[in-house]
mmCIF file of C-alpha atoms in Angstrom:
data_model
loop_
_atom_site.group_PDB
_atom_site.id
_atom_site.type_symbol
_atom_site.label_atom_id
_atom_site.label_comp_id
_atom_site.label_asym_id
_atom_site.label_seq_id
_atom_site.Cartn_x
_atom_site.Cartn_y
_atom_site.Cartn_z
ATOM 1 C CA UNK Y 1 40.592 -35.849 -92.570
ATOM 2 C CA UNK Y 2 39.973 -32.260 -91.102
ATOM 3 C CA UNK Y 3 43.455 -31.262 -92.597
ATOM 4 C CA UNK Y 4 45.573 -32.542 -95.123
ATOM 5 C CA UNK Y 5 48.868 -34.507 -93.758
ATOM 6 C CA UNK Y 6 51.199 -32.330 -95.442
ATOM 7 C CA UNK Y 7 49.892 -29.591 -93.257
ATOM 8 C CA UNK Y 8 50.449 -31.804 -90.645
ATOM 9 C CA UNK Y 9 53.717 -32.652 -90.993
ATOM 10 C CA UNK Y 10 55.368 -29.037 -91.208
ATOM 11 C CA UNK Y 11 53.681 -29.262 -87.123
ATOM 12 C CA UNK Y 12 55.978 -29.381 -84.136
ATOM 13 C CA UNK Y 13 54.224 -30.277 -81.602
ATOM 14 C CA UNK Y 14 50.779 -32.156 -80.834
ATOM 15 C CA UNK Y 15 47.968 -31.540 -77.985
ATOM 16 C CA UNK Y 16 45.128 -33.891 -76.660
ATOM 17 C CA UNK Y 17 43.272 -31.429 -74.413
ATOM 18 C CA UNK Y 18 40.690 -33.912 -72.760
ATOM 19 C CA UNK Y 19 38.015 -33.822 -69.626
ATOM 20 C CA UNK Y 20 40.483 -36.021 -67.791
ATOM 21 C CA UNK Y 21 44.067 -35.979 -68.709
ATOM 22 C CA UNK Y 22 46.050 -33.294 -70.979
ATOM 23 C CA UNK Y 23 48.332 -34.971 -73.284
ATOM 24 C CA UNK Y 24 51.384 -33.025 -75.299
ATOM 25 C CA UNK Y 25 53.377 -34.905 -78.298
ATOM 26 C CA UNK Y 26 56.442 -33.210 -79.247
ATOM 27 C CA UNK Y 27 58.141 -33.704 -82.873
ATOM 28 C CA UNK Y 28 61.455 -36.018 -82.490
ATOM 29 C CA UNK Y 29 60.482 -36.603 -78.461
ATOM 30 C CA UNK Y 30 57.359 -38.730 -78.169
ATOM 31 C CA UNK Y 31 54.846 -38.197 -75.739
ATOM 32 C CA UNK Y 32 56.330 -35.876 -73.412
ATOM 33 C CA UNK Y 33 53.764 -34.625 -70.860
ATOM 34 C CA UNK Y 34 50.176 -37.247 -69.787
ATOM 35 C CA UNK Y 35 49.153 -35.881 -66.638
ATOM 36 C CA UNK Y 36 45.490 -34.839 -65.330
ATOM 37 C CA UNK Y 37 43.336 -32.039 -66.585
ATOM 38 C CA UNK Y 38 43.758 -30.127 -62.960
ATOM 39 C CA UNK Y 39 45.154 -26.998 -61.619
ATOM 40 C CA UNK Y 40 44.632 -25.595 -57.983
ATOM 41 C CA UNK Y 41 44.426 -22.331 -57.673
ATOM 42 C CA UNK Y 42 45.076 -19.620 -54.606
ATOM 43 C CA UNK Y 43 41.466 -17.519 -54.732
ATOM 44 C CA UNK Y 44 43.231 -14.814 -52.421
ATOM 45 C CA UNK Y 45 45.953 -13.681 -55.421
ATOM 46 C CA UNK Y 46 44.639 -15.946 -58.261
ATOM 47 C CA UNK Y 47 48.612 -16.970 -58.232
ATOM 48 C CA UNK Y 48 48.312 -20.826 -59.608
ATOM 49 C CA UNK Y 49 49.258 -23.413 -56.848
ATOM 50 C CA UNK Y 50 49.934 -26.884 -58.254
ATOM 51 C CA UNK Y 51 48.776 -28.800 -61.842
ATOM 52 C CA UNK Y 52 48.415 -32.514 -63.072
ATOM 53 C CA UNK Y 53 48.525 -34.596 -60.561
ATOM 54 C CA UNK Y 54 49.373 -32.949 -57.699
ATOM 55 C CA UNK Y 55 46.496 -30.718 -58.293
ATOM 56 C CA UNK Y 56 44.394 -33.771 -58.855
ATOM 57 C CA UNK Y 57 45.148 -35.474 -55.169
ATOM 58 C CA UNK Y 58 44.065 -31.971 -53.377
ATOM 59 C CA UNK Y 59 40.550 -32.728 -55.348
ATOM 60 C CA UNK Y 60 38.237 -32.603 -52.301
ATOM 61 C CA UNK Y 61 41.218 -31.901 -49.913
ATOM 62 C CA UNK Y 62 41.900 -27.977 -49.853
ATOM 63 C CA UNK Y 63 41.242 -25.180 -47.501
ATOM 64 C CA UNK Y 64 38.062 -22.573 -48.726
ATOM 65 C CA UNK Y 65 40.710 -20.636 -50.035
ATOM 66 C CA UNK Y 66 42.067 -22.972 -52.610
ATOM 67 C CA UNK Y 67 39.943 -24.471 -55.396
ATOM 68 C CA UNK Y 68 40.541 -27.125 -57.771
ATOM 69 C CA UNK Y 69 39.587 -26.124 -61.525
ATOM 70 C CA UNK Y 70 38.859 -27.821 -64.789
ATOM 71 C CA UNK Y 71 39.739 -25.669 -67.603
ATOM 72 C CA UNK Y 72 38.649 -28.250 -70.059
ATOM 73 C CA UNK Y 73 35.014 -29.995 -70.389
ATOM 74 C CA UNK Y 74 33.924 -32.293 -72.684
ATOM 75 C CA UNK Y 75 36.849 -32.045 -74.726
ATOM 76 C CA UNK Y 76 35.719 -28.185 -74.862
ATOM 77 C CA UNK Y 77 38.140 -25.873 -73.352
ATOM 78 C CA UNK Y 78 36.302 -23.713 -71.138
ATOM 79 C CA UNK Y 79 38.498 -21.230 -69.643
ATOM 80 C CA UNK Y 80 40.618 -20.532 -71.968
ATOM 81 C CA UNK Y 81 43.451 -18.504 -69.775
ATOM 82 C CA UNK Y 82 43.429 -21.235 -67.133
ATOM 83 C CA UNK Y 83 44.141 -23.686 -69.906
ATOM 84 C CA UNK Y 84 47.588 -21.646 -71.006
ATOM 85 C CA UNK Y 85 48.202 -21.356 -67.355
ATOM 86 C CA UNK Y 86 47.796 -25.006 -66.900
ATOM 87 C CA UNK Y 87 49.849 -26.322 -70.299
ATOM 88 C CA UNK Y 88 52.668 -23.629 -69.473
ATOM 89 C CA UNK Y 89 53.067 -25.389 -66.263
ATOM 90 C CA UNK Y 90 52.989 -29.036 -67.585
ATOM 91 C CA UNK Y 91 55.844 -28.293 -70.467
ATOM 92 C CA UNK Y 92 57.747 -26.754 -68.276
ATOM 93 C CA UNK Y 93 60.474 -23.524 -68.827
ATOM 94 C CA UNK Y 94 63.014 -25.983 -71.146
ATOM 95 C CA UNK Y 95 60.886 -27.491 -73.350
ATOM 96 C CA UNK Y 96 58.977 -23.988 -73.691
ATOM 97 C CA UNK Y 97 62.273 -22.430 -74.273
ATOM 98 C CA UNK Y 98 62.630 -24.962 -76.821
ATOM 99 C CA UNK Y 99 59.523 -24.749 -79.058
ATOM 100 C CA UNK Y 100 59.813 -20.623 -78.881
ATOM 101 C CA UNK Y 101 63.207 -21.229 -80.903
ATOM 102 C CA UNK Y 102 61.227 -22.566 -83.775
ATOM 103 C CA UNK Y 103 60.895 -19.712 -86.999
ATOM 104 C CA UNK Y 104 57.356 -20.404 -87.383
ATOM 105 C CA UNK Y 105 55.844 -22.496 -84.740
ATOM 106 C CA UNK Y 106 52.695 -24.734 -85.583
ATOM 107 C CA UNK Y 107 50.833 -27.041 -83.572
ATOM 108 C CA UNK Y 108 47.673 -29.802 -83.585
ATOM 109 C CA UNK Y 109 45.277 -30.185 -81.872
ATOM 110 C CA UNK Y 110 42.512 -32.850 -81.280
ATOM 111 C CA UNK Y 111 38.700 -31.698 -81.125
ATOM 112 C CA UNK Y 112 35.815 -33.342 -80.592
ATOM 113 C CA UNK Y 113 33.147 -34.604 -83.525
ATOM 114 C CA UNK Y 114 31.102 -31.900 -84.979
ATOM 115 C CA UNK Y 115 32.365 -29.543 -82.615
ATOM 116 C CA UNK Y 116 31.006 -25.827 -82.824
ATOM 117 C CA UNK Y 117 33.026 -23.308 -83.945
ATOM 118 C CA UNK Y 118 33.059 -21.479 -80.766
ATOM 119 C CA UNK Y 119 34.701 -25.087 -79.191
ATOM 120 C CA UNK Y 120 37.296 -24.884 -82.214
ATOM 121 C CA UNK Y 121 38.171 -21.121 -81.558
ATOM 122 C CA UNK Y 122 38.904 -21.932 -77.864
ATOM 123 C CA UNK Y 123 41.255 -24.646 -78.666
ATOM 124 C CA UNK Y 124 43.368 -22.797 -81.369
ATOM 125 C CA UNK Y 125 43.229 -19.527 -78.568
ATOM 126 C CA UNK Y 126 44.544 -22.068 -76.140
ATOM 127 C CA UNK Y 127 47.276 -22.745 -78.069
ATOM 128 C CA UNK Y 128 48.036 -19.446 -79.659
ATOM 129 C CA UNK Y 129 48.831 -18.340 -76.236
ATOM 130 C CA UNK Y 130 51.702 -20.769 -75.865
ATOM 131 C CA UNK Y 131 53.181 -19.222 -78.843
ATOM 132 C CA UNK Y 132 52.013 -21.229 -82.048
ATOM 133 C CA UNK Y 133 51.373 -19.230 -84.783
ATOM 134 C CA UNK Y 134 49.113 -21.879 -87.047
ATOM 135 C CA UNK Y 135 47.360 -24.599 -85.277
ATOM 136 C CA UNK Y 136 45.483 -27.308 -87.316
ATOM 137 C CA UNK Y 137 42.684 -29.450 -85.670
ATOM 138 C CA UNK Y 138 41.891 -33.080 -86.096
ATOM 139 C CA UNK Y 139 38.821 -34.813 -85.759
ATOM 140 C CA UNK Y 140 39.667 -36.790 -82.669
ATOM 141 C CA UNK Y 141 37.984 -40.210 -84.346
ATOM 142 C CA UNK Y 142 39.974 -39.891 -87.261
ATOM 143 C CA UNK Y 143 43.496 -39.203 -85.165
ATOM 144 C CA UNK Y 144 42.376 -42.365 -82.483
ATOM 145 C CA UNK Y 145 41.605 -44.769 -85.156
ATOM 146 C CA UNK Y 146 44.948 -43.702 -86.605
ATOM 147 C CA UNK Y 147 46.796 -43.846 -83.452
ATOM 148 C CA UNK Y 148 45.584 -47.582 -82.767
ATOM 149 C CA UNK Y 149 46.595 -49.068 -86.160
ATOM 150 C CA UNK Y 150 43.240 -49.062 -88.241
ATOM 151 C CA UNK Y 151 43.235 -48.964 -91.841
ATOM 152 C CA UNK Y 152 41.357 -45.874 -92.252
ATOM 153 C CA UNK Y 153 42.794 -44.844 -95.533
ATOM 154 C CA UNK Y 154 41.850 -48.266 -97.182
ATOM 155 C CA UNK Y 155 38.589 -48.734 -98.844
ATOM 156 C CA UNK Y 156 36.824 -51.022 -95.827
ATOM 157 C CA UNK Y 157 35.275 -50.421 -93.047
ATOM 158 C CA UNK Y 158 36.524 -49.697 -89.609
ATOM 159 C CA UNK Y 159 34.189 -48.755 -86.794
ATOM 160 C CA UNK Y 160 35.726 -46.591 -83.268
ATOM 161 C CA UNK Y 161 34.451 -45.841 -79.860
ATOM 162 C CA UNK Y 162 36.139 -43.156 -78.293
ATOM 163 C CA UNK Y 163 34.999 -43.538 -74.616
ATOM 164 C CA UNK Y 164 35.718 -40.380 -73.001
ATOM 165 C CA UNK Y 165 35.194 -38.916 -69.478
ATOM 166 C CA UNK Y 166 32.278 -36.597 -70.536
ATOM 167 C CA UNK Y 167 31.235 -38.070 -73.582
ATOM 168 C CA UNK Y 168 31.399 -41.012 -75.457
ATOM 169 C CA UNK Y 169 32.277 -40.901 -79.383
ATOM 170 C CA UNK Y 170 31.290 -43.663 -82.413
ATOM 171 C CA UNK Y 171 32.320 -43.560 -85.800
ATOM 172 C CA UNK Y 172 32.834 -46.139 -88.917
ATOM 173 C CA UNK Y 173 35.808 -44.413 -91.174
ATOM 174 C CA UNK Y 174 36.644 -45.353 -94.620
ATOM 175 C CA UNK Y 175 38.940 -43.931 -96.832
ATOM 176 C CA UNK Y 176 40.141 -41.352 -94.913
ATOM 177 C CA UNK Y 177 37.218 -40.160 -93.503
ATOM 178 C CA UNK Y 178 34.341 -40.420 -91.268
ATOM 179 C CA UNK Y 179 31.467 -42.025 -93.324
ATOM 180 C CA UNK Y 180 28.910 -41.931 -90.183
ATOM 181 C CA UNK Y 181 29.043 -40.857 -86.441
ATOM 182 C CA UNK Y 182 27.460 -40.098 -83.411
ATOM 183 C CA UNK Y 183 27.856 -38.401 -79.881
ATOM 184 C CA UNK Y 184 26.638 -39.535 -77.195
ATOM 185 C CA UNK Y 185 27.215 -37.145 -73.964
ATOM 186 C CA UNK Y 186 27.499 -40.262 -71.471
ATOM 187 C CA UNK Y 187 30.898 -41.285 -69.957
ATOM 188 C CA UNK Y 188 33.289 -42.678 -67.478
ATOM 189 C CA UNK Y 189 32.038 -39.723 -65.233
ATOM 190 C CA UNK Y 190 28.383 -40.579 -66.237
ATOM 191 C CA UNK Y 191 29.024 -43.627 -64.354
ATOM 192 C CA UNK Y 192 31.054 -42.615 -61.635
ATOM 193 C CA UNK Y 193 28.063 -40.160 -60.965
ATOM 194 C CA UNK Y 194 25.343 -43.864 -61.428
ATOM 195 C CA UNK Y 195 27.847 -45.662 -58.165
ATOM 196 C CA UNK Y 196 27.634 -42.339 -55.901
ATOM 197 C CA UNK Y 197 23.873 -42.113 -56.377
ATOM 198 C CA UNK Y 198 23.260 -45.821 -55.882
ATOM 199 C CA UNK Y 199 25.447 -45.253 -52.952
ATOM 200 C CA UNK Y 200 23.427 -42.476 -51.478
ATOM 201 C CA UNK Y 201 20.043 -43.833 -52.383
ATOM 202 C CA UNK Y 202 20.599 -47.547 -51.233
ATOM 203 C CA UNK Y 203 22.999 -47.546 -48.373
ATOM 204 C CA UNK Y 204 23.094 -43.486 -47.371
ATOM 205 C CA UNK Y 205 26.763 -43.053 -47.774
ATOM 206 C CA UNK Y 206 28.708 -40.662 -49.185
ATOM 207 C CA UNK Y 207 31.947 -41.447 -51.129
ATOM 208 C CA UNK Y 208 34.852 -39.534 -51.843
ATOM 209 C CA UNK Y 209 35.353 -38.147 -55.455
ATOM 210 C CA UNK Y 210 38.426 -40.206 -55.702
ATOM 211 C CA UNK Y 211 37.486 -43.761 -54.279
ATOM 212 C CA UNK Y 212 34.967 -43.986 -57.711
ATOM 213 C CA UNK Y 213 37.027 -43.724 -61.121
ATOM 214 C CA UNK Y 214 37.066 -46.081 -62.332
ATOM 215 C CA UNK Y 215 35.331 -48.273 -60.274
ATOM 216 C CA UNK Y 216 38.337 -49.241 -58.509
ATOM 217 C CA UNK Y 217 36.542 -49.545 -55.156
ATOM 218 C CA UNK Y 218 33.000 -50.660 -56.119
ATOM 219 C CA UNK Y 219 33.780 -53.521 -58.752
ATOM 220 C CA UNK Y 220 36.513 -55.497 -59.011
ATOM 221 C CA UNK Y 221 37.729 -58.576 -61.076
ATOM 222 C CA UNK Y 222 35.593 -59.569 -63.845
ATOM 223 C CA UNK Y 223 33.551 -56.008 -63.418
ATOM 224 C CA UNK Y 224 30.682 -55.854 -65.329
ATOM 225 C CA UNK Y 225 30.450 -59.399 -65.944
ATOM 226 C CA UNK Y 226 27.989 -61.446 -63.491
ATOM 227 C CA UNK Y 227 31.022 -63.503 -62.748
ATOM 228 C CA UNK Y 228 32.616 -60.895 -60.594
ATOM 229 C CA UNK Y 229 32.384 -60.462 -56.738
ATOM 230 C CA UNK Y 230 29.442 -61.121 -54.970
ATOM 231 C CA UNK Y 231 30.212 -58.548 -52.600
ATOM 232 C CA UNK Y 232 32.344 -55.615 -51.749
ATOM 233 C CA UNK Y 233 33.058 -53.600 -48.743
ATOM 234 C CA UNK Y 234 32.868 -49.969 -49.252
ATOM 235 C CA UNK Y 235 34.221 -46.791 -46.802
ATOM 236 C CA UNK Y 236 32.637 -43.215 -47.120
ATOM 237 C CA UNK Y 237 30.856 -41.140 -44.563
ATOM 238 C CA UNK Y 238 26.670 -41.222 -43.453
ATOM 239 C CA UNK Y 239 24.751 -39.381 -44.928
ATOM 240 C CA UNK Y 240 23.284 -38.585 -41.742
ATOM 241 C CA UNK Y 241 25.257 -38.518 -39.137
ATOM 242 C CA UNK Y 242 28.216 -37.551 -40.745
ATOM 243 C CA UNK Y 243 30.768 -40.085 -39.506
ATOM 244 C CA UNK Y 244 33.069 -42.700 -41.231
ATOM 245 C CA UNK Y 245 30.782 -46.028 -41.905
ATOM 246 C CA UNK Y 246 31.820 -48.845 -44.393
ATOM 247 C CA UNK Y 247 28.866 -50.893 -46.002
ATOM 248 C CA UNK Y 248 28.892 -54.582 -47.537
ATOM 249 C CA UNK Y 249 27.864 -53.749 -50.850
ATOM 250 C CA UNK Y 250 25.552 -56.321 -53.151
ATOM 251 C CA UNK Y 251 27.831 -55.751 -57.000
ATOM 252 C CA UNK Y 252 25.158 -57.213 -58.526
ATOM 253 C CA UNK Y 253 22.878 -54.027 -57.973
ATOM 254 C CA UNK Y 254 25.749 -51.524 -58.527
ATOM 255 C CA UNK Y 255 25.962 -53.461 -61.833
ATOM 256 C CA UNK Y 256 22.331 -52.822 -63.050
ATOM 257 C CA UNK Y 257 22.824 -49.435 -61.497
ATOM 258 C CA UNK Y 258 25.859 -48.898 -64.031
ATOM 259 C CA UNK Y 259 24.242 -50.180 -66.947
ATOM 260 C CA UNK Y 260 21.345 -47.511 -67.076
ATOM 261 C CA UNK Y 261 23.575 -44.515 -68.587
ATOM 262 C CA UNK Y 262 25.636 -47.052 -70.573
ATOM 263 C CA UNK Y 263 22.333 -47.563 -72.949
ATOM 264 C CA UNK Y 264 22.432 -44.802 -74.096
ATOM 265 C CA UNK Y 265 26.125 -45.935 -76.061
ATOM 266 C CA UNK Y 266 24.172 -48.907 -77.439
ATOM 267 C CA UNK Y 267 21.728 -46.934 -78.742
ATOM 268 C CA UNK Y 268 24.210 -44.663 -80.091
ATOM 269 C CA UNK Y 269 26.212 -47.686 -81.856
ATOM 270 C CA UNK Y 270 22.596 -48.891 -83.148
ATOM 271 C CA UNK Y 271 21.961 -45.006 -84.899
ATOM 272 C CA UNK Y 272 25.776 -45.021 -86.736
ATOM 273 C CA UNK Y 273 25.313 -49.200 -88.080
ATOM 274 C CA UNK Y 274 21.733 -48.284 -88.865
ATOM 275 C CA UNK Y 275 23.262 -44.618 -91.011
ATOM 276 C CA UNK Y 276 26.184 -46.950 -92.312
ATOM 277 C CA UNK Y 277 26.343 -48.113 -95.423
ATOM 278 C CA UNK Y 278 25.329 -52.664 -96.135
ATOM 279 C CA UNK Y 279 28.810 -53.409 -97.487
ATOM 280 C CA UNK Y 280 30.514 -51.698 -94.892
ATOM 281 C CA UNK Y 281 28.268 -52.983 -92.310
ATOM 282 C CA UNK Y 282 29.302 -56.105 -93.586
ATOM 283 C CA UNK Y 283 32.967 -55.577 -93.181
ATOM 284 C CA UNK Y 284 32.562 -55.186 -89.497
ATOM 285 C CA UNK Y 285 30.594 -58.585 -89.065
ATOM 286 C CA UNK Y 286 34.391 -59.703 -88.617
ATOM 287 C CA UNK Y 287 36.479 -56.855 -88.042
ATOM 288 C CA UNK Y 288 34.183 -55.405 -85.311
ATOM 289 C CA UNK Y 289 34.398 -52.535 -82.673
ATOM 290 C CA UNK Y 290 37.841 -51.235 -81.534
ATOM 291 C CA UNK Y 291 37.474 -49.543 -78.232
ATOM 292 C CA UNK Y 292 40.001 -46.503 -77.326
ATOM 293 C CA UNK Y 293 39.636 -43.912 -74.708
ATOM 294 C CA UNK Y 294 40.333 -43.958 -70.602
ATOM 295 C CA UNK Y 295 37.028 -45.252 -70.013
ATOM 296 C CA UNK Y 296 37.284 -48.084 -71.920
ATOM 297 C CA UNK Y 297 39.328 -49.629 -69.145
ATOM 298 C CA UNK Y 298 35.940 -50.258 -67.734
ATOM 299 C CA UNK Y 299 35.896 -53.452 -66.442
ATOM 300 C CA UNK Y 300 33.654 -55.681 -68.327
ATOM 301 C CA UNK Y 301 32.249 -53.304 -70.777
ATOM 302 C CA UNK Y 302 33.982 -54.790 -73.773
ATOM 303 C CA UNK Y 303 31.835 -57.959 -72.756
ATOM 304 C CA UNK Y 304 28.658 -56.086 -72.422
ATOM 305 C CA UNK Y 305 28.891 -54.534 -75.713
ATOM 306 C CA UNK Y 306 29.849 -58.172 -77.456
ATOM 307 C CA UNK Y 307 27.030 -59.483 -76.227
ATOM 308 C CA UNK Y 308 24.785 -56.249 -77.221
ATOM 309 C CA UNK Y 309 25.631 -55.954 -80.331
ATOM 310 C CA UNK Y 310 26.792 -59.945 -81.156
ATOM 311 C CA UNK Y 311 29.926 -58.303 -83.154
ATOM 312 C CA UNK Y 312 33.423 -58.890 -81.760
ATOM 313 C CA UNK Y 313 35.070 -55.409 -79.167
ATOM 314 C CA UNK Y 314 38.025 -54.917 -78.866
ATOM 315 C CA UNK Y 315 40.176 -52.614 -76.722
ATOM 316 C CA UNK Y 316 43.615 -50.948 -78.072
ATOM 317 C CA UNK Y 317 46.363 -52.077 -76.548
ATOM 318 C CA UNK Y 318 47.104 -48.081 -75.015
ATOM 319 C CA UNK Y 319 43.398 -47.409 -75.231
ATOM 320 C CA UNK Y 320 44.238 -44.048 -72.793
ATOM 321 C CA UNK Y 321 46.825 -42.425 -74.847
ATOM 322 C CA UNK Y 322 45.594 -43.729 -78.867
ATOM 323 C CA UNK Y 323 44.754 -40.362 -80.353
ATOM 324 C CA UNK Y 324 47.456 -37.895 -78.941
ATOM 325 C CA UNK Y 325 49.643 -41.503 -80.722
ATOM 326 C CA UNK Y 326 47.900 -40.781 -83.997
ATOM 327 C CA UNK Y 327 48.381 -36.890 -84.236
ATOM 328 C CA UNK Y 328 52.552 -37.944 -83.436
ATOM 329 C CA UNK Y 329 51.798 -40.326 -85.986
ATOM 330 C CA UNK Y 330 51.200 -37.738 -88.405
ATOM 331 C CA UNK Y 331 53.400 -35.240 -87.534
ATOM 332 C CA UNK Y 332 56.358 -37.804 -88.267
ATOM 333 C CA UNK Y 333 54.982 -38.742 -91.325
ATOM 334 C CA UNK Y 334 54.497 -41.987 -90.451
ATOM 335 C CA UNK Y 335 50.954 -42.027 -92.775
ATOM 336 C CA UNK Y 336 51.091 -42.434 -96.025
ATOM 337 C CA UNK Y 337 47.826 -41.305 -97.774
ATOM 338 C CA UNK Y 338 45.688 -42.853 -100.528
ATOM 339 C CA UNK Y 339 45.937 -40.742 -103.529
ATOM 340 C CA UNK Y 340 43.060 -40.896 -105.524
ATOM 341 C CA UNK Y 341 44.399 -39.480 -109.112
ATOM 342 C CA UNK Y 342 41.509 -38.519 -111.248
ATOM 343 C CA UNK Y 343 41.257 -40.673 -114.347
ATOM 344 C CA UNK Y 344 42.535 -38.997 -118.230
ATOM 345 C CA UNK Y 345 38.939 -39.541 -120.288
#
């Protein structure tokens, strides 16, 4: 692991800073804020309008005046004042009040895999700012696979998919650690971005940001799966007139439309089985793919990828909220290590 679990432990409070939803764990409260990666802010005084989900409904909504930021990209924070502004907000003045009464406050934080050390700076800054005074960072593979019950500290294989919004993450952990991964920069809004250029290209319409993710509009029931809808009626606005128009859509073709960027995963899960050691290839024969990760609420993709890759997928059972459940894990003490003790000669 990125940092040993004593340090870990002696943490009071937990962050999941992701493309889509910020998620704080506190020590002795549980999750205590899940809300979206948003904040609206006033362009006239800079003064910070609304965050979460409020912030997240004015997406697409707001006077010229207003504008709708994203402090964090790719698991990357990119503005780093924006994101204090943001988490200040989301804790709110009592539980802030709360954590500032700790002697020596530490905090964790998720990162992405083989994140730069510029991306790792900008998280620890992030939290610095709200007053921690050590912050340790966790792989966010390693704190997922933890957070959704695998065995990572025993000596067998288990093999994640972190689907994010920007980016989708693959791993097979053993011991403790990550044995092989891969990156793959495609994600839930990779495919968001596949239906509103189908869209545009096939039937000229336009759709709003929020009638996409995740495909709650253009697929329903089975999703992916050929056994879904035939057809689906779709609102948005012309492309060339301008005015409000609602298509029959064919699901079928938004189907093979969404499958083009999701290749790119399957050739990503072909790289890390292909770097992966046999025997540990040959624990996941049975034990398979567990998928975490907002996007891997996709409908139908666990069936794509089973019949891909012809090894059983599997979803978590909170696939949205795994590794901010992990890092709590760990911070409770909850995981108990496997001590390798040298041998006497």
């Amino acid at each position: 692991m990125t940092v040993s679990l004593d340090q870990l432990r002696r943490c009071h409070f937990a962050v999941d800073l992701g493309a889509a939803r910020t998620r704080v764990y506190v020590k002795g409260a549980g999750l205590v804020v899940d809300q979206p990666s948003a904040a609206a802010v006033n362009t006239r005084n800079g003064a910070l309008i609304a965050v979460g989900e409020l912030a997240e409904k004015m997406t697409g909504r707001t006077p010229s005046y207003i504008r709708v930021v994203r402090p964090v990209s790719g698991g990357t924070v990119v503005d780093i004042e924006m994101a204090q502004r943001m988490l200040r907000h989301l804790l709110g003045e009592r539980l802030r009040r709360k954590l500032r009464r700790k002697p020596r406050l530490r905090a964790a934080a998720c990162t992405p895999h083989d994140a730069d050390p510029l991306a790792q700076r900008a998280a620890i800054e992030t939290l610095v700012g709200l007053g921690a005074r050590r912050v340790e960072l966790v792989d966010t593979l390693v704190a997922a696979a933890v957070g959704c019950g695998l065995p990572v500290e025993q000596a067998e294989a288990s093999m994640i998919m972190v689907c994010g919004a920007a980016a989708t993450q693959i791993a097979v952990l053993s011991l403790g650690n990550i044995v092989t991964a891969e990156r793959v920069p495609v994600g839930g809004e990779a495919v968001d971005h596949a239906i509103v250029q189908h869209l545009r290209h096939e039937h000229a319409l336009m759709l709003p940001s929020q009638s996409v993710r995740p495909l709650q509009v253009a697929l329903s029931g089975n999703g992916l799966t050929p056994h879904g809808p035939a057809a689906t009626e779709i609102q948005g606005r012309d492309v060339a007139t301008g005015l409000a128009r609602s298509v029959l859509v064919d699901t079928a073709a938004v189907r093979i439309a969404i499958q083009t960027p999701l290749t790119a995963v399957l050739d990503g899960i072909g790289k890390v089985l292909r770097d992966c050691p046999p025997d540990l290839v040959a624990d996941l024969v049975d034990r398979g793919i567990m998928m975490v990760g907002g996007s891997a609420l996709l409908p139908g993709l666990d069936q794509m990828l089973r019949q891909a890759t012809g090894m059983p997928v599997h979803i978590a059972e909170r696939p949205d909220i795994c590794a901010v459940q992990g890092l709590g894990a760990m911070l409770e003490g909850r995981i108990q290590p496997l001590v390798l003790n040298p041998l006497a000669a």
